[in-house]
PDB file of C-alpha atoms in Angstrom:
ATOM      1  CA  MET A   1     -43.079 -48.925  91.953  1.00 60.00           C
ATOM      2  CA  GLY A   2     -43.001 -45.212  91.242  1.00 85.00           C
ATOM      3  CA  ILE A   3     -40.971 -43.511  88.576  1.00 91.00           C
ATOM      4  CA  THR A   4     -38.031 -41.835  90.306  1.00 92.00           C
ATOM      5  CA  LYS A   5     -34.844 -40.132  89.268  1.00 92.00           C
ATOM      6  CA  ASN A   6     -32.034 -42.610  88.553  1.00 91.00           C
ATOM      7  CA  SER A   7     -34.383 -45.613  88.348  1.00 93.00           C
ATOM      8  CA  VAL A   8     -33.826 -48.116  85.529  1.00 94.00           C
ATOM      9  CA  TRP A   9     -36.645 -49.294  83.254  1.00 94.00           C
ATOM     10  CA  GLU A  10     -36.818 -51.929  80.546  1.00 94.00           C
ATOM     11  CA  SER A  11     -38.879 -51.442  77.422  1.00 92.00           C
ATOM     12  CA  ASN A  12     -40.189 -54.711  76.038  1.00 85.00           C
ATOM     13  CA  ASN A  13     -42.372 -54.213  73.006  1.00 74.00           C
ATOM     14  CA  SER A  14     -43.268 -50.592  72.478  1.00 79.00           C
ATOM     15  CA  ASP A  15     -43.688 -48.620  69.284  1.00 82.00           C
ATOM     16  CA  GLU A  16     -42.329 -45.522  70.999  1.00 86.00           C
ATOM     17  CA  LEU A  17     -39.306 -46.927  72.852  1.00 88.00           C
ATOM     18  CA  LYS A  18     -37.070 -49.562  71.340  1.00 87.00           C
ATOM     19  CA  ARG A  19     -36.254 -52.677  73.339  1.00 89.00           C
ATOM     20  CA  GLY A  20     -33.618 -52.045  75.999  1.00 89.00           C
ATOM     21  CA  LEU A  21     -32.772 -50.491  79.344  1.00 92.00           C
ATOM     22  CA  TYR A  22     -33.275 -46.814  80.158  1.00 93.00           C
ATOM     23  CA  ARG A  23     -32.203 -44.710  83.143  1.00 94.00           C
ATOM     24  CA  VAL A  24     -34.342 -41.783  84.306  1.00 95.00           C
ATOM     25  CA  LEU A  25     -32.141 -38.686  84.494  1.00 94.00           C
ATOM     26  CA  HIS A  26     -34.753 -36.076  85.317  1.00 94.00           C
ATOM     27  CA  ILE A  27     -38.515 -35.736  85.755  1.00 94.00           C
ATOM     28  CA  ASP A  28     -40.415 -32.507  85.132  1.00 92.00           C
ATOM     29  CA  VAL A  29     -44.131 -33.132  85.635  1.00 91.00           C
ATOM     30  CA  ASP A  30     -45.018 -29.471  84.927  1.00 92.00           C
ATOM     31  CA  ARG A  31     -43.543 -29.727  81.424  1.00 91.00           C
ATOM     32  CA  ASP A  32     -44.835 -33.306  81.019  1.00 93.00           C
ATOM     33  CA  ALA A  33     -41.254 -34.405  80.369  1.00 94.00           C
ATOM     34  CA  ILE A  34     -39.022 -37.199  81.512  1.00 96.00           C
ATOM     35  CA  ILE A  35     -35.405 -37.335  80.376  1.00 95.00           C
ATOM     36  CA  LEU A  36     -34.258 -40.871  79.632  1.00 95.00           C
ATOM     37  CA  PHE A  37     -30.815 -42.245  78.858  1.00 94.00           C
ATOM     38  CA  GLU A  38     -30.436 -45.494  76.935  1.00 92.00           C
ATOM     39  CA  LEU A  39     -28.108 -47.911  78.713  1.00 91.00           C
ATOM     40  CA  GLN A  40     -26.006 -49.502  75.993  1.00 79.00           C
ATOM     41  CA  GLU A  41     -22.492 -50.585  76.897  1.00 69.00           C
ATOM     42  CA  ARG A  42     -20.793 -50.097  73.551  1.00 68.00           C
ATOM     43  CA  ARG A  43     -22.459 -46.929  72.360  1.00 69.00           C
ATOM     44  CA  ILE A  44     -22.268 -43.256  73.198  1.00 76.00           C
ATOM     45  CA  SER A  45     -25.930 -42.418  73.510  1.00 83.00           C
ATOM     46  CA  LYS A  46     -27.554 -39.101  74.303  1.00 90.00           C
ATOM     47  CA  PRO A  47     -30.366 -38.405  76.712  1.00 93.00           C
ATOM     48  CA  PHE A  48     -33.737 -37.695  75.157  1.00 94.00           C
ATOM     49  CA  ILE A  49     -37.000 -36.185  76.288  1.00 95.00           C
ATOM     50  CA  PHE A  50     -40.109 -38.356  76.434  1.00 95.00           C
ATOM     51  CA  PRO A  51     -43.648 -37.383  77.513  1.00 95.00           C
ATOM     52  CA  PHE A  52     -44.025 -38.177  81.207  1.00 95.00           C
ATOM     53  CA  GLN A  53     -47.744 -38.984  80.981  1.00 95.00           C
ATOM     54  CA  ARG A  54     -47.076 -41.429  78.147  1.00 94.00           C
ATOM     55  CA  PHE A  55     -44.267 -43.079  80.115  1.00 94.00           C
ATOM     56  CA  SER A  56     -46.570 -43.420  83.148  1.00 94.00           C
ATOM     57  CA  ILE A  57     -49.183 -45.148  80.996  1.00 92.00           C
ATOM     58  CA  MET A  58     -46.533 -47.495  79.611  1.00 92.00           C
ATOM     59  CA  VAL A  59     -45.524 -48.386  83.192  1.00 92.00           C
ATOM     60  CA  LYS A  60     -49.152 -49.061  84.165  1.00 92.00           C
ATOM     61  CA  THR A  61     -49.709 -51.274  81.103  1.00 91.00           C
ATOM     62  CA  ARG A  62     -46.398 -53.093  81.802  1.00 90.00           C
ATOM     63  CA  THR A  63     -44.955 -52.109  78.404  1.00 91.00           C
ATOM     64  CA  VAL A  64     -42.130 -50.634  80.451  1.00 93.00           C
ATOM     65  CA  VAL A  65     -41.106 -52.469  83.624  1.00 92.00           C
ATOM     66  CA  SER A  66     -38.733 -51.652  86.453  1.00 92.00           C
ATOM     67  CA  SER A  67     -35.348 -53.287  86.028  1.00 93.00           C
ATOM     68  CA  ARG A  68     -31.776 -53.319  87.317  1.00 90.00           C
ATOM     69  CA  PHE A  69     -28.485 -52.357  85.738  1.00 88.00           C
ATOM     70  CA  VAL A  70     -25.450 -54.180  87.090  1.00 84.00           C
ATOM     71  CA  LEU A  71     -22.479 -51.936  87.742  1.00 83.00           C
ATOM     72  CA  PRO A  72     -18.994 -52.986  86.597  1.00 80.00           C
ATOM     73  CA  PHE A  73     -16.769 -54.696  89.133  1.00 79.00           C
ATOM     74  CA  TYR A  74     -14.164 -51.901  89.218  1.00 77.00           C
ATOM     75  CA  MET A  75     -16.822 -49.489  90.562  1.00 74.00           C
ATOM     76  CA  LEU A  76     -17.775 -51.699  93.507  1.00 80.00           C
ATOM     77  CA  VAL A  77     -14.956 -50.593  95.757  1.00 80.00           C
ATOM     78  CA  ASP A  78     -14.758 -48.995  99.192  1.00 82.00           C
ATOM     79  CA  GLU A  79     -13.609 -45.376  99.285  1.00 82.00           C
ATOM     80  CA  ASP A  80     -10.621 -46.299 101.475  1.00 83.00           C
ATOM     81  CA  ASP A  81      -9.447 -48.944  98.977  1.00 83.00           C
ATOM     82  CA  ILE A  82      -9.117 -46.535  96.029  1.00 85.00           C
ATOM     83  CA  ASP A  83      -5.506 -45.631  95.366  1.00 86.00           C
ATOM     84  CA  PRO A  84      -4.741 -41.873  95.408  1.00 90.00           C
ATOM     85  CA  PRO A  85      -4.043 -41.435  91.651  1.00 89.00           C
ATOM     86  CA  ARG A  86      -7.388 -43.043  90.710  1.00 89.00           C
ATOM     87  CA  LYS A  87      -9.202 -41.012  93.360  1.00 90.00           C
ATOM     88  CA  ARG A  88      -7.589 -37.791  92.139  1.00 93.00           C
ATOM     89  CA  LYS A  89      -8.530 -38.531  88.512  1.00 93.00           C
ATOM     90  CA  ARG A  90     -12.115 -39.364  89.561  1.00 90.00           C
ATOM     91  CA  ASP A  91     -12.432 -36.187  91.610  1.00 93.00           C
ATOM     92  CA  ASP A  92     -10.952 -33.999  88.851  1.00 95.00           C
ATOM     93  CA  ASN A  93     -13.383 -35.451  86.313  1.00 95.00           C
ATOM     94  CA  TYR A  94     -16.287 -34.937  88.715  1.00 95.00           C
ATOM     95  CA  GLN A  95     -15.338 -31.302  89.319  1.00 96.00           C
ATOM     96  CA  LEU A  96     -15.120 -30.807  85.546  1.00 96.00           C
ATOM     97  CA  ILE A  97     -18.701 -31.925  84.872  1.00 95.00           C
ATOM     98  CA  LEU A  98     -20.277 -30.780  88.172  1.00 95.00           C
ATOM     99  CA  PRO A  99     -21.626 -27.443  86.833  1.00 95.00           C
ATOM    100  CA  LEU A 100     -23.255 -29.285  83.920  1.00 94.00           C
ATOM    101  CA  ILE A 101     -24.900 -32.079  85.902  1.00 92.00           C
ATOM    102  CA  ASN A 102     -26.329 -29.604  88.426  1.00 91.00           C
ATOM    103  CA  ASP A 103     -27.909 -27.489  85.676  1.00 90.00           C
ATOM    104  CA  ASN A 104     -31.301 -28.858  84.559  1.00 88.00           C
ATOM    105  CA  LYS A 105     -31.470 -26.197  81.846  1.00 91.00           C
ATOM    106  CA  PHE A 106     -28.294 -27.644  80.323  1.00 93.00           C
ATOM    107  CA  LEU A 107     -29.744 -31.160  80.495  1.00 93.00           C
ATOM    108  CA  PHE A 108     -32.876 -30.110  78.598  1.00 93.00           C
ATOM    109  CA  GLU A 109     -30.833 -28.198  76.007  1.00 93.00           C
ATOM    110  CA  TYR A 110     -28.444 -31.124  75.582  1.00 93.00           C
ATOM    111  CA  ALA A 111     -31.297 -33.607  75.188  1.00 92.00           C
ATOM    112  CA  LEU A 112     -33.088 -31.442  72.612  1.00 91.00           C
ATOM    113  CA  SER A 113     -30.194 -30.469  70.346  1.00 88.00           C
ATOM    114  CA  LYS A 114     -28.175 -32.585  67.970  1.00 84.00           C
ATOM    115  CA  ARG A 115     -25.028 -30.594  68.718  1.00 83.00           C
ATOM    116  CA  SER A 116     -25.050 -28.842  72.055  1.00 86.00           C
ATOM    117  CA  LEU A 117     -23.623 -25.347  71.789  1.00 90.00           C
ATOM    118  CA  ALA A 118     -23.653 -25.046  75.581  1.00 91.00           C
ATOM    119  CA  LEU A 119     -21.387 -28.090  75.866  1.00 92.00           C
ATOM    120  CA  VAL A 120     -18.994 -26.767  73.218  1.00 93.00           C
ATOM    121  CA  LYS A 121     -18.909 -23.343  74.900  1.00 93.00           C
ATOM    122  CA  TYR A 122     -18.282 -24.895  78.324  1.00 94.00           C
ATOM    123  CA  ALA A 123     -15.495 -27.108  76.935  1.00 94.00           C
ATOM    124  CA  THR A 124     -13.840 -24.104  75.307  1.00 95.00           C
ATOM    125  CA  GLU A 125     -13.997 -22.146  78.577  1.00 95.00           C
ATOM    126  CA  LYS A 126     -12.387 -25.044  80.453  1.00 94.00           C
ATOM    127  CA  GLY A 127      -9.797 -25.685  77.734  1.00 95.00           C
ATOM    128  CA  VAL A 128     -10.907 -29.295  77.296  1.00 94.00           C
ATOM    129  CA  ASN A 129     -12.081 -31.219  74.260  1.00 93.00           C
ATOM    130  CA  SER A 130     -15.891 -31.360  74.162  1.00 92.00           C
ATOM    131  CA  LEU A 131     -15.750 -35.089  73.344  1.00 92.00           C
ATOM    132  CA  HIS A 132     -13.931 -35.690  76.650  1.00 93.00           C
ATOM    133  CA  ILE A 133     -16.694 -33.941  78.582  1.00 94.00           C
ATOM    134  CA  ARG A 134     -19.321 -35.807  76.597  1.00 93.00           C
ATOM    135  CA  MET A 135     -17.685 -39.141  77.459  1.00 92.00           C
ATOM    136  CA  LEU A 136     -17.594 -38.199  81.160  1.00 94.00           C
ATOM    137  CA  LEU A 137     -21.287 -37.296  81.046  1.00 94.00           C
ATOM    138  CA  VAL A 138     -22.097 -40.630  79.384  1.00 92.00           C
ATOM    139  CA  LEU A 139     -20.206 -42.530  82.103  1.00 92.00           C
ATOM    140  CA  TYR A 140     -21.905 -40.504  84.814  1.00 94.00           C
ATOM    141  CA  TRP A 141     -25.394 -41.118  83.419  1.00 93.00           C
ATOM    142  CA  ARG A 142     -24.841 -44.772  82.490  1.00 92.00           C
ATOM    143  CA  TYR A 143     -23.429 -45.899  85.824  1.00 91.00           C
ATOM    144  CA  GLY A 144     -25.859 -44.351  88.263  1.00 89.00           C
ATOM    145  CA  GLN A 145     -25.198 -40.616  88.450  1.00 91.00           C
ATOM    146  CA  ASN A 146     -22.677 -40.793  91.273  1.00 89.00           C
ATOM    147  CA  ILE A 147     -19.005 -39.970  91.676  1.00 90.00           C
ATOM    148  CA  TYR A 148     -17.948 -43.646  91.509  1.00 88.00           C
ATOM    149  CA  SER A 149     -19.108 -43.766  87.898  1.00 88.00           C
ATOM    150  CA  LEU A 150     -16.058 -41.656  86.998  1.00 89.00           C
ATOM    151  CA  LEU A 151     -13.457 -44.050  88.400  1.00 87.00           C
ATOM    152  CA  PRO A 152     -10.863 -44.974  85.760  1.00 79.00           C
ATOM    153  CA  ALA A 153     -11.594 -48.408  84.277  1.00 73.00           C
ATOM    154  CA  TYR A 154      -8.023 -49.688  84.285  1.00 61.00           C
ATOM    155  CA  SER A 155      -9.271 -53.257  84.500  1.00 56.00           C
ATOM    156  CA  LYS A 156     -10.716 -52.792  81.006  1.00 57.00           C
ATOM    157  CA  SER A 157      -7.423 -51.471  79.611  1.00 59.00           C
ATOM    158  CA  GLY A 158      -4.950 -53.554  77.638  1.00 59.00           C
ATOM    159  CA  ALA A 159      -5.365 -57.247  77.046  1.00 61.00           C
ATOM    160  CA  PRO A 160      -4.500 -59.137  80.218  1.00 62.00           C
ATOM    161  CA  GLY A 161      -3.552 -62.754  79.714  1.00 64.00           C
ATOM    162  CA  LYS A 162      -2.893 -62.353  76.001  1.00 69.00           C
ATOM    163  CA  GLU A 163       0.573 -62.884  74.621  1.00 70.00           C
ATOM    164  CA  ARG A 164       2.008 -60.133  72.434  1.00 64.00           C
ATOM    165  CA  LYS A 165       3.489 -61.003  69.064  1.00 69.00           C
ATOM    166  CA  THR A 166       6.461 -58.971  67.977  1.00 64.00           C
ATOM    167  CA  THR A 167       7.667 -58.479  64.443  1.00 67.00           C
ATOM    168  CA  ALA A 168      11.157 -58.920  63.000  1.00 70.00           C
ATOM    169  CA  VAL A 169      11.351 -55.158  62.601  1.00 73.00           C
ATOM    170  CA  PRO A 170      12.314 -53.483  65.884  1.00 70.00           C
ATOM    171  CA  LEU A 171       9.615 -51.243  67.312  1.00 69.00           C
ATOM    172  CA  GLY A 172      10.140 -47.647  68.311  1.00 74.00           C
ATOM    173  CA  ARG A 173      12.420 -44.867  67.180  1.00 81.00           C
ATOM    174  CA  LYS A 174      15.659 -45.633  65.387  1.00 76.00           C
TER     175      LYS A 174
END
């Protein structure tokens, strides 16, 4: 299997890549660069640049193997079944990050720097917190680089099925 954009790879026992799943965000053979994103559920990771030739060798030697990443259940929905508020929120978030995800120069700059000045500048121009944009980018990259990755995860909100314990002191404003 060839190395393609958006494919998922698993590193088994490499000195250069720690064990785990990685998604290919971009390939630039001329620069000998591949931009990878580590797929960890509970962590905000950043993309990083890895030598493409080295990655190809790791694939040939089976140090890195093709894999799959299972999408969350709330993303596996038909377009017609999405309620309008969720669809509107998804579309607004997509429009917010669209200029960034279409700009390969931004992706390289973001992957190379510890603190992306381009992201901070863009967030300031849009009047949005840069952490919010960063979280949207992480969701977009983690869940397959498509618009469905930005659907609100309401099924993960709250604690369904758990009983709430109240205190003797009334909650809220007096």
